[in-house]
GROMACS .gro file of C-alpha atoms in nm:
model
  147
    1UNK     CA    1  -4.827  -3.904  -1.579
    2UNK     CA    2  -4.445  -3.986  -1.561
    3UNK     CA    3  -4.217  -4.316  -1.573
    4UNK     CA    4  -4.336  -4.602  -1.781
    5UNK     CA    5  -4.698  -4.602  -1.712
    6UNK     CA    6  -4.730  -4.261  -1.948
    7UNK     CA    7  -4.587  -4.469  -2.266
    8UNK     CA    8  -4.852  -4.531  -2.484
    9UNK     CA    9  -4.671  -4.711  -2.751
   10UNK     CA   10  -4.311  -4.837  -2.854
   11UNK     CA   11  -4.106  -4.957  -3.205
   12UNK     CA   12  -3.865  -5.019  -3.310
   13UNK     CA   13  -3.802  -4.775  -3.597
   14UNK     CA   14  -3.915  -4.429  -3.688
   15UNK     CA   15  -4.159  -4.560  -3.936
   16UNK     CA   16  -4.300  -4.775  -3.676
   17UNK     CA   17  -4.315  -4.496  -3.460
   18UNK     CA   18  -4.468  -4.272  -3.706
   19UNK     CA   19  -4.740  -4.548  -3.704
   20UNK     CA   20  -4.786  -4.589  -3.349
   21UNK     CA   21  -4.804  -4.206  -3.329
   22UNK     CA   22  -5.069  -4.174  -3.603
   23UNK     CA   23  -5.313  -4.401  -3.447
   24UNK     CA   24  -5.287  -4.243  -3.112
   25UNK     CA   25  -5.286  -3.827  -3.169
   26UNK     CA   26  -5.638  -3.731  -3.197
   27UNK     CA   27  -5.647  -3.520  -3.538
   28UNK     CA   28  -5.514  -3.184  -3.568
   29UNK     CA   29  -5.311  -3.265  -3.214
   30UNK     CA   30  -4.927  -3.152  -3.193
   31UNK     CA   31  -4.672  -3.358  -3.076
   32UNK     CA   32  -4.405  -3.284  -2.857
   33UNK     CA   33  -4.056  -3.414  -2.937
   34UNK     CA   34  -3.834  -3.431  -2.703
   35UNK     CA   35  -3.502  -3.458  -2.835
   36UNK     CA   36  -3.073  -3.411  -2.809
   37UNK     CA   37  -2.904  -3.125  -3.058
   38UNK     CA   38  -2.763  -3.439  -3.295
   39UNK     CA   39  -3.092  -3.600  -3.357
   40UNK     CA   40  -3.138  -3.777  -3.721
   41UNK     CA   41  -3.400  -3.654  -3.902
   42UNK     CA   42  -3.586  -3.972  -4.007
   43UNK     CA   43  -3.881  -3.925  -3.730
   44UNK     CA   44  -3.961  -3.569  -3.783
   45UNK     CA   45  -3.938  -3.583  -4.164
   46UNK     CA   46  -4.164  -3.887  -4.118
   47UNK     CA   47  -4.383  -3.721  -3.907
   48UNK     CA   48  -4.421  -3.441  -4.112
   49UNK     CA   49  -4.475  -3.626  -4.424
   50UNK     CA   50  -4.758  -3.773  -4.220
   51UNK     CA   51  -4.933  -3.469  -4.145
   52UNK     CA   52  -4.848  -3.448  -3.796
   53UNK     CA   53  -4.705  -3.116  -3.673
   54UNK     CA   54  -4.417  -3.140  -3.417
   55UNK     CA   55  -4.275  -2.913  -3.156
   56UNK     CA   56  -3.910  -3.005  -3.078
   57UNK     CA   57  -3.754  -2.931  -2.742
   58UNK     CA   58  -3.399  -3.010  -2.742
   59UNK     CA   59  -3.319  -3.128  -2.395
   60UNK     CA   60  -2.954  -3.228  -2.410
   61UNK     CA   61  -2.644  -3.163  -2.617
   62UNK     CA   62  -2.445  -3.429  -2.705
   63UNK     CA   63  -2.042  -3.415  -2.619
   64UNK     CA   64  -1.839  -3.610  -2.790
   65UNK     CA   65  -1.540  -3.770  -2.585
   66UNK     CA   66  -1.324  -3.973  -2.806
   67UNK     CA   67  -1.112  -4.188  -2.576
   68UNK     CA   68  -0.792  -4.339  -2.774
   69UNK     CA   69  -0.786  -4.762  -2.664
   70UNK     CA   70  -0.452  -4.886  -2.665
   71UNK     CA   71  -0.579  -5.227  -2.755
   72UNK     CA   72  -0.712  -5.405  -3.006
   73UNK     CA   73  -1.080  -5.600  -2.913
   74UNK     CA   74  -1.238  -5.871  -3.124
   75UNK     CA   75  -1.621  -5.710  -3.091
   76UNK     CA   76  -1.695  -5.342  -2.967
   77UNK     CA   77  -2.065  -5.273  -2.928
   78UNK     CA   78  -2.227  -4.947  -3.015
   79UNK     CA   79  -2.587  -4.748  -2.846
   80UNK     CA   80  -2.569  -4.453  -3.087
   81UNK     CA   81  -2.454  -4.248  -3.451
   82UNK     CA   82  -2.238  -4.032  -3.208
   83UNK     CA   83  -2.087  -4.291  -3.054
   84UNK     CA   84  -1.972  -4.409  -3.342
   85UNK     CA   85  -1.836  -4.107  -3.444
   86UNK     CA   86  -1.662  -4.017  -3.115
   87UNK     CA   87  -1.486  -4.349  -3.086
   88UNK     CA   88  -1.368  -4.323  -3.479
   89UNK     CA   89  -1.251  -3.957  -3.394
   90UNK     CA   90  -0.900  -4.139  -3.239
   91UNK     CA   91  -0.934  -4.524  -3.264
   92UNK     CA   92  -0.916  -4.735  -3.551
   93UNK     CA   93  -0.950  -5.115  -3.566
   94UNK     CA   94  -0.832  -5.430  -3.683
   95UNK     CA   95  -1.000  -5.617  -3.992
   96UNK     CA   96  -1.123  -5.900  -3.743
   97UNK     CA   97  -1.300  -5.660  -3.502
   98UNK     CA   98  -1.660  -5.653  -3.513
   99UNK     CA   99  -1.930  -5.446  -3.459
  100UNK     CA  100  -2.277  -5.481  -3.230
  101UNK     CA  101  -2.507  -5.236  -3.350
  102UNK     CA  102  -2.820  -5.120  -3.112
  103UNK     CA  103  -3.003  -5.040  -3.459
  104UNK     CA  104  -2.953  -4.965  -3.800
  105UNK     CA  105  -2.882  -4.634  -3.776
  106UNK     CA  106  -2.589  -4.713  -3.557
  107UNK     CA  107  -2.479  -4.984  -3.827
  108UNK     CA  108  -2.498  -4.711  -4.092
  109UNK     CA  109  -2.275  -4.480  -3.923
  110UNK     CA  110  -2.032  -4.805  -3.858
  111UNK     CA  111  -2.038  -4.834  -4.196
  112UNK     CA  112  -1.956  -4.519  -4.307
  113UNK     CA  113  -1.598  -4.580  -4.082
  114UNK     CA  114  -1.511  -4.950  -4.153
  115UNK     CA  115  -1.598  -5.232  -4.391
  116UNK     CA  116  -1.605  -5.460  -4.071
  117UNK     CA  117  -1.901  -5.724  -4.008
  118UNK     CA  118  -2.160  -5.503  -3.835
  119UNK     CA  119  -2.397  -5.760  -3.646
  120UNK     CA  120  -2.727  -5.516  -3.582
  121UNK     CA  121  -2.922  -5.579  -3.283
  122UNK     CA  122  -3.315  -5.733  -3.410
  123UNK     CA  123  -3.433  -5.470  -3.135
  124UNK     CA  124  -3.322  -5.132  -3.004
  125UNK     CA  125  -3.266  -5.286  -2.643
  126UNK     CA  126  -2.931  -5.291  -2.469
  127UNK     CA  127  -2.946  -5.608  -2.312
  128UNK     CA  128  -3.040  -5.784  -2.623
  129UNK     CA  129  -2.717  -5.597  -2.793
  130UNK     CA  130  -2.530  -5.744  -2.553
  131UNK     CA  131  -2.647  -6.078  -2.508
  132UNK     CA  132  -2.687  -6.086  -2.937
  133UNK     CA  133  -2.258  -6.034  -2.906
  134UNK     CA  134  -2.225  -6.287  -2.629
  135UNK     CA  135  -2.437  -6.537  -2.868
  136UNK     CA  136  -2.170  -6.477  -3.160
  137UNK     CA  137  -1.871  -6.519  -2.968
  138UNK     CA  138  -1.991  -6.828  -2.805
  139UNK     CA  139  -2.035  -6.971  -3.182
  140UNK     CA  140  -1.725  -7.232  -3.252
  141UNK     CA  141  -1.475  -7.087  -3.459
  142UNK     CA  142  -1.345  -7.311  -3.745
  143UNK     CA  143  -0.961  -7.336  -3.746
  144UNK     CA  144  -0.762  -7.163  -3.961
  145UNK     CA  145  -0.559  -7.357  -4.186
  146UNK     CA  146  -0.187  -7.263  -4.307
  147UNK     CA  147  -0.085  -7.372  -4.656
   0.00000   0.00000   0.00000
């Protein structure tokens, strides 16, 4: 089985995951989890917790690239934690940037760098990420007013 005809379920967090996973395995049935080096831990803690045993295969190591942007940009949208964490590495940002999120555990790590507004995508899709930042700056913007 390979491409998308082998998936047997999706969500859209580990916990959901842990749940699709659960009523799929047949009991006593390992799971394989295919994985990079900087993984979080929520799913195989989760997993765990839920009785199911896991055998991790790290496939890919991340590399972090930090690029410095000689700009400032009023939204920046982020896919991953490490992304996060590579862009922080030499940028910083002005107090009107804000942040697209592809999940929450993107928007935690954005938090952890800036009090910016973090706008978290509903779903972990990229398309929706960026169509959910097109949405917000097509809002009208209410003028600023000087006293």
């Amino acid at each position: 089985f390979t491409g998308v005809s082998s998936i047997k379920g999706i969500a859209s967090s580990a916990r959901g995951l842990v749940e699709v996973v659960r009523n799929g395995l047949r009991k006593g049935q390992p799971l394989v989890f295919f994985c990079g080096d900087q993984r979080r831990w929520e799913l195989p803690c989760l997993l765990l917790d839920s009785g199911i045993r896991i055998e991790e295969l790290i496939l890919y190591h991340t590399r972090y690239l930090p690029i410095y942007l000689f700009k400032d940009y009023q939204g920046i949208l982020f896919c991953s934690p490490s992304a996060v964490r590579s862009f922080f590495a030499q940028n910083g940002v002005s107090r009107e940037t804000v942040f697209f999120a592809l999940g929450p555990s993107t928007a935690d790590e954005l938090r952890s760098f800036s009090s910016n507004k973090v706008v978290t995508c509903p779903e972990p899709d990229k398309h929706r990420l960026l169509q959910q930042a097109l949405l917000y700056f097509a809002q009208p913007v209410a003028p600023k007013h000087k006293f």
